[in-house]
Short mmCIF file of N, CA and C in Angstrom, two decimals:
data_model
loop_
_atom_site.label_atom_id
_atom_site.label_comp_id
_atom_site.label_asym_id
_atom_site.label_seq_id
_atom_site.Cartn_x
_atom_site.Cartn_y
_atom_site.Cartn_z
N UNK A 1 -6.52 12.88 -28.15
CA UNK A 1 -7.74 13.36 -26.50
C UNK A 1 -8.28 12.11 -25.99
N UNK A 2 -8.59 11.15 -26.58
CA UNK A 2 -8.88 9.90 -25.96
C UNK A 2 -8.02 9.21 -25.52
N UNK A 3 -6.40 9.51 -25.46
CA UNK A 3 -5.38 8.82 -24.75
C UNK A 3 -5.22 9.95 -23.77
N UNK A 4 -5.52 10.82 -23.66
CA UNK A 4 -5.15 11.74 -22.94
C UNK A 4 -6.67 11.65 -21.42
N UNK A 5 -7.58 11.37 -21.82
CA UNK A 5 -8.66 10.54 -20.97
C UNK A 5 -8.42 9.16 -20.31
N UNK A 6 -7.65 8.58 -21.03
CA UNK A 6 -7.58 7.05 -21.09
C UNK A 6 -6.00 7.27 -20.10
N UNK A 7 -5.14 8.03 -20.12
CA UNK A 7 -4.51 8.25 -18.83
C UNK A 7 -4.70 8.92 -17.74
N UNK A 8 -5.56 9.58 -18.00
CA UNK A 8 -6.29 10.22 -16.65
C UNK A 8 -7.05 9.12 -16.05
N UNK A 9 -7.66 8.36 -16.73
CA UNK A 9 -8.66 7.13 -16.03
C UNK A 9 -7.78 6.31 -15.44
N UNK A 10 -6.42 5.98 -16.12
CA UNK A 10 -5.35 4.86 -15.31
C UNK A 10 -4.87 5.62 -13.83
N UNK A 11 -4.73 6.76 -13.90
CA UNK A 11 -4.24 7.69 -13.08
C UNK A 11 -4.77 7.42 -12.06
N UNK A 12 -6.23 7.91 -11.93
CA UNK A 12 -7.44 7.59 -11.00
C UNK A 12 -7.44 6.51 -10.50
N UNK A 13 -7.28 5.23 -11.37
CA UNK A 13 -7.43 4.07 -10.90
C UNK A 13 -6.26 3.54 -9.81
N UNK A 14 -5.29 3.93 -10.51
CA UNK A 14 -4.08 3.47 -9.71
C UNK A 14 -3.73 4.08 -8.10
N UNK A 15 -4.14 5.55 -8.67
CA UNK A 15 -4.13 6.23 -6.98
C UNK A 15 -5.10 5.27 -6.29
N UNK A 16 -6.40 5.21 -6.85
CA UNK A 16 -7.33 4.55 -5.70
C UNK A 16 -6.91 3.31 -5.47
N UNK A 17 -6.51 2.13 -5.99
CA UNK A 17 -6.07 1.11 -5.62
C UNK A 17 -4.81 1.04 -4.60
N UNK A 18 -4.00 1.82 -4.81
CA UNK A 18 -2.66 2.54 -4.02
C UNK A 18 -3.58 3.00 -2.50
N UNK A 19 -4.43 3.99 -3.06
CA UNK A 19 -4.77 4.21 -1.29
C UNK A 19 -6.30 3.21 -0.29
N UNK A 20 -6.20 2.61 -1.41
CA UNK A 20 -7.09 1.49 -0.47
C UNK A 20 -6.29 0.31 0.12
N UNK A 21 -5.05 -0.19 -0.43
CA UNK A 21 -4.03 -0.82 -0.13
C UNK A 21 -3.37 -0.23 1.17
N UNK A 22 -3.12 1.31 1.09
CA UNK A 22 -2.72 2.06 2.52
C UNK A 22 -3.35 1.96 3.79
N UNK A 23 -4.94 1.55 3.01
CA UNK A 23 -6.00 1.64 4.33
C UNK A 23 -5.80 0.46 5.04
N UNK A 24 -5.49 -0.60 3.86
CA UNK A 24 -5.44 -2.14 4.39
C UNK A 24 -4.28 -2.11 5.53
N UNK A 25 -3.31 -1.49 4.39
CA UNK A 25 -1.94 -1.47 5.69
C UNK A 25 -2.24 -1.02 7.27
N UNK A 26 -3.23 0.03 7.30
CA UNK A 26 -3.68 0.46 8.46
C UNK A 26 -4.21 0.10 9.17
N UNK A 27 -5.41 -0.77 8.67
CA UNK A 27 -6.60 -1.42 9.42
C UNK A 27 -5.07 -2.57 10.02
N UNK A 28 -4.29 -3.37 9.47
CA UNK A 28 -3.66 -4.48 9.59
C UNK A 28 -2.80 -3.99 11.09
N UNK A 29 -2.04 -2.96 10.87
CA UNK A 29 -1.34 -2.34 11.93
C UNK A 29 -2.69 -2.20 13.14
N UNK A 30 -3.31 -1.72 13.18
CA UNK A 30 -4.45 -1.30 14.16
C UNK A 30 -4.60 -3.01 14.92
N UNK A 31 -4.69 -3.62 13.99
CA UNK A 31 -5.18 -5.20 14.55
C UNK A 31 -4.43 -5.52 15.24
N UNK A 32 -3.17 -5.27 14.81
CA UNK A 32 -1.41 -6.15 15.57
C UNK A 32 -1.46 -5.48 17.04
N UNK A 33 -2.14 -4.19 17.42
CA UNK A 33 -2.01 -4.03 18.28
C UNK A 33 -3.17 -4.84 19.73
N UNK A 34 -3.78 -5.33 19.25
CA UNK A 34 -4.79 -5.72 19.70
C UNK A 34 -4.82 -7.61 19.52
N UNK A 35 -5.32 -8.44 19.89
CA UNK A 35 -5.33 -9.77 19.95
C UNK A 35 -6.88 -10.42 19.09
N UNK A 36 -6.76 -10.12 17.62
CA UNK A 36 -7.66 -10.69 17.05
C UNK A 36 -8.29 -12.16 16.52
N UNK A 37 -9.15 -12.56 16.79
CA UNK A 37 -9.48 -14.12 15.89
C UNK A 37 -8.92 -14.18 15.10
N UNK A 38 -8.13 -14.99 14.75
CA UNK A 38 -7.21 -15.46 13.99
C UNK A 38 -8.56 -15.79 12.63
N UNK A 39 -9.17 -16.68 13.15
CA UNK A 39 -10.59 -17.25 12.26
C UNK A 39 -11.91 -16.20 11.65
N UNK A 40 -11.72 -15.13 12.31
CA UNK A 40 -12.59 -14.01 11.68
C UNK A 40 -11.74 -13.84 10.16
N UNK A 41 -13.08 -14.08 9.55
CA UNK A 41 -12.69 -13.72 7.66
C UNK A 41 -11.98 -12.23 7.35
N UNK A 42 -12.32 -11.43 8.28
CA UNK A 42 -12.12 -9.88 7.86
C UNK A 42 -10.26 -10.00 8.04
N UNK A 43 -9.92 -10.39 9.35
CA UNK A 43 -8.57 -10.58 9.78
C UNK A 43 -8.10 -11.41 8.70
N UNK A 44 -8.41 -12.33 8.21
CA UNK A 44 -7.44 -13.66 7.34
C UNK A 44 -7.35 -12.69 6.13
N UNK A 45 -8.70 -11.87 5.47
CA UNK A 45 -8.16 -11.38 4.90
C UNK A 45 -6.92 -10.00 5.00
N UNK A 46 -6.86 -9.35 5.76
CA UNK A 46 -5.78 -8.61 5.84
C UNK A 46 -4.54 -8.99 5.93
N UNK A 47 -4.62 -9.88 6.42
CA UNK A 47 -3.36 -11.06 6.95
C UNK A 47 -2.89 -11.40 6.04
N UNK A 48 -3.53 -11.90 4.74
CA UNK A 48 -3.14 -12.80 3.71
C UNK A 48 -2.70 -11.73 2.57
N UNK A 49 -3.26 -10.51 2.92
CA UNK A 49 -2.91 -9.30 1.93
C UNK A 49 -1.91 -8.65 2.08
N UNK A 50 -1.56 -8.68 3.43
CA UNK A 50 -0.22 -7.61 3.83
C UNK A 50 1.12 -8.19 4.44
N UNK A 51 0.66 -9.65 4.85
CA UNK A 51 1.85 -10.21 5.05
C UNK A 51 2.84 -10.59 4.30
N UNK A 52 2.70 -11.11 3.22
CA UNK A 52 3.31 -11.34 1.91
C UNK A 52 4.30 -10.32 2.01
N UNK A 53 3.99 -8.97 1.72
CA UNK A 53 4.64 -7.64 1.80
C UNK A 53 5.53 -7.53 2.89
N UNK A 54 4.31 -7.33 3.59
CA UNK A 54 5.50 -6.97 4.95
C UNK A 54 6.70 -8.23 5.30
N UNK A 55 6.21 -9.44 5.16
CA UNK A 55 7.23 -10.39 5.61
C UNK A 55 8.38 -10.49 4.66
N UNK A 56 8.43 -9.79 2.94
CA UNK A 56 9.59 -9.43 2.45
C UNK A 56 10.18 -8.45 2.60
N UNK A 57 9.64 -7.54 3.10
CA UNK A 57 10.28 -6.09 3.36
C UNK A 57 11.08 -6.55 5.11
N UNK A 58 10.54 -7.25 6.00
CA UNK A 58 11.24 -7.87 7.12
C UNK A 58 12.78 -8.78 6.83
N UNK A 59 12.52 -9.07 5.53
CA UNK A 59 13.57 -10.38 5.34
C UNK A 59 14.75 -9.65 4.92
N UNK A 60 14.52 -8.33 4.16
CA UNK A 60 15.29 -7.68 3.27
C UNK A 60 16.35 -6.72 4.44
N UNK A 61 15.25 -6.13 4.97
CA UNK A 61 16.01 -5.14 6.03
C UNK A 61 15.16 -5.10 7.28
N UNK A 62 15.84 -5.46 8.40
CA UNK A 62 15.55 -5.96 9.94
C UNK A 62 15.29 -4.59 10.33
N UNK A 63 13.88 -4.49 10.41
CA UNK A 63 13.42 -2.91 11.10
C UNK A 63 12.38 -3.12 12.32
N UNK A 64 13.24 -3.99 12.98
CA UNK A 64 12.49 -4.18 14.58
C UNK A 64 13.37 -3.12 15.53
N UNK A 65 13.15 -2.79 16.30
CA UNK A 65 13.94 -1.64 17.68
C UNK A 65 13.16 -1.93 18.57
N UNK A 66 13.70 -2.42 19.75
CA UNK A 66 13.21 -2.06 21.05
C UNK A 66 11.50 -3.23 20.95
N UNK A 67 11.86 -4.08 20.13
CA UNK A 67 10.30 -5.15 20.27
C UNK A 67 9.04 -4.14 19.19
N UNK A 68 9.61 -3.42 18.66
CA UNK A 68 8.46 -2.29 17.48
C UNK A 68 8.91 -2.91 16.38
N UNK A 69 7.90 -3.03 15.16
CA UNK A 69 8.38 -3.23 14.03
C UNK A 69 7.73 -2.31 13.17
N UNK A 70 9.29 -1.42 12.47
CA UNK A 70 8.91 -0.47 11.65
C UNK A 70 8.50 -0.83 10.35
N UNK A 71 8.25 -1.72 9.87
CA UNK A 71 8.27 -2.41 8.30
C UNK A 71 6.73 -1.87 7.65
N UNK A 72 5.55 -2.07 8.62
CA UNK A 72 4.57 -1.31 8.22
C UNK A 72 4.86 0.29 7.46
N UNK A 73 5.41 1.47 8.73
CA UNK A 73 5.55 2.63 8.75
C UNK A 73 6.58 2.62 7.39
N UNK A 74 7.29 1.71 7.14
CA UNK A 74 8.51 1.97 5.81
C UNK A 74 7.47 1.51 4.65
N UNK A 75 6.81 0.72 4.77
CA UNK A 75 5.98 0.52 3.81
C UNK A 75 4.58 1.28 2.95
N UNK A 76 4.43 1.83 4.19
CA UNK A 76 3.61 3.15 4.26
C UNK A 76 4.06 4.46 3.34
N UNK A 77 5.22 4.39 3.58
CA UNK A 77 5.93 5.43 2.87
C UNK A 77 6.28 5.22 1.53
N UNK A 78 6.52 4.00 1.59
CA UNK A 78 7.67 3.54 -0.05
C UNK A 78 5.88 3.80 -0.91
N UNK A 79 5.00 3.45 -0.27
CA UNK A 79 3.46 3.54 -1.03
C UNK A 79 3.07 4.69 -1.31
N UNK A 80 3.31 5.56 -0.58
CA UNK A 80 2.55 7.09 -0.83
C UNK A 80 3.90 7.37 -1.57
N UNK A 81 4.89 7.20 -1.50
CA UNK A 81 6.13 7.78 -2.52
C UNK A 81 5.88 7.59 -4.06
N UNK A 82 5.78 5.97 -3.96
CA UNK A 82 5.24 5.28 -5.44
C UNK A 82 4.08 6.17 -5.95
N UNK A 83 3.17 6.28 -5.41
CA UNK A 83 1.83 6.59 -5.38
C UNK A 83 1.90 8.14 -6.10
N UNK A 84 2.56 9.20 -5.32
CA UNK A 84 2.71 10.34 -5.99
C UNK A 84 3.69 10.54 -7.51
N UNK A 85 4.90 9.72 -7.45
CA UNK A 85 5.63 9.66 -8.79
C UNK A 85 5.13 9.13 -9.99
N UNK A 86 3.99 7.51 -9.80
CA UNK A 86 3.45 7.21 -10.83
C UNK A 86 2.55 8.03 -11.38
N UNK A 87 1.31 8.35 -10.33
CA UNK A 87 0.51 9.59 -10.65
C UNK A 87 1.33 10.66 -11.45
N UNK A 88 2.09 11.06 -10.78
CA UNK A 88 2.82 12.07 -11.72
C UNK A 88 3.35 11.99 -13.40
N UNK A 89 3.67 10.88 -13.47
CA UNK A 89 4.29 10.29 -14.73
C UNK A 89 2.80 10.08 -15.59
N UNK A 90 1.32 9.55 -15.15
CA UNK A 90 0.63 9.34 -15.74
C UNK A 90 -0.29 10.81 -16.16
N UNK A 91 -0.01 11.56 -15.30
CA UNK A 91 -0.64 13.15 -15.45
C UNK A 91 0.78 13.88 -16.62
N UNK A 92 1.58 13.58 -16.55
CA UNK A 92 2.73 14.22 -17.82
C UNK A 92 2.43 13.34 -19.19
N UNK A 93 2.01 12.21 -19.08
CA UNK A 93 1.80 11.33 -20.20
C UNK A 93 0.04 11.91 -20.86
N UNK A 94 -0.18 12.02 -19.85
CA UNK A 94 -1.81 12.68 -20.54
C UNK A 94 -1.50 13.93 -20.88
N UNK A 95 -1.05 14.71 -20.27
CA UNK A 95 -0.87 16.53 -20.85
C UNK A 95 -0.06 16.28 -22.16
N UNK A 96 0.85 15.20 -22.38
CA UNK A 96 1.82 14.91 -23.67
C UNK A 96 0.33 14.79 -25.28
N UNK A 97 -0.67 13.96 -24.62
CA UNK A 97 -1.53 14.15 -25.67
C UNK A 97 -2.47 15.46 -26.42
#
């Protein structure tokens, strides 16, 4: 019984963390359309959190076509897929107790 609640709590926390990161990536994409102040603390935070993942994706798979970078879109798809799969695994583990 307690393990069931523990796995449900982990599933909800995991879902929340991934959803927050998805919002951060979306905010970073919107900021890339304008010319933000690079010394702004919010811009620096968004860049420091998202750039390592996006640079790694750009290095592995070149996703630029016609001057448009599609790596944030692929990252959002991967995060959504990962969130659904792991959340389903946590729910199955919770239902097994």
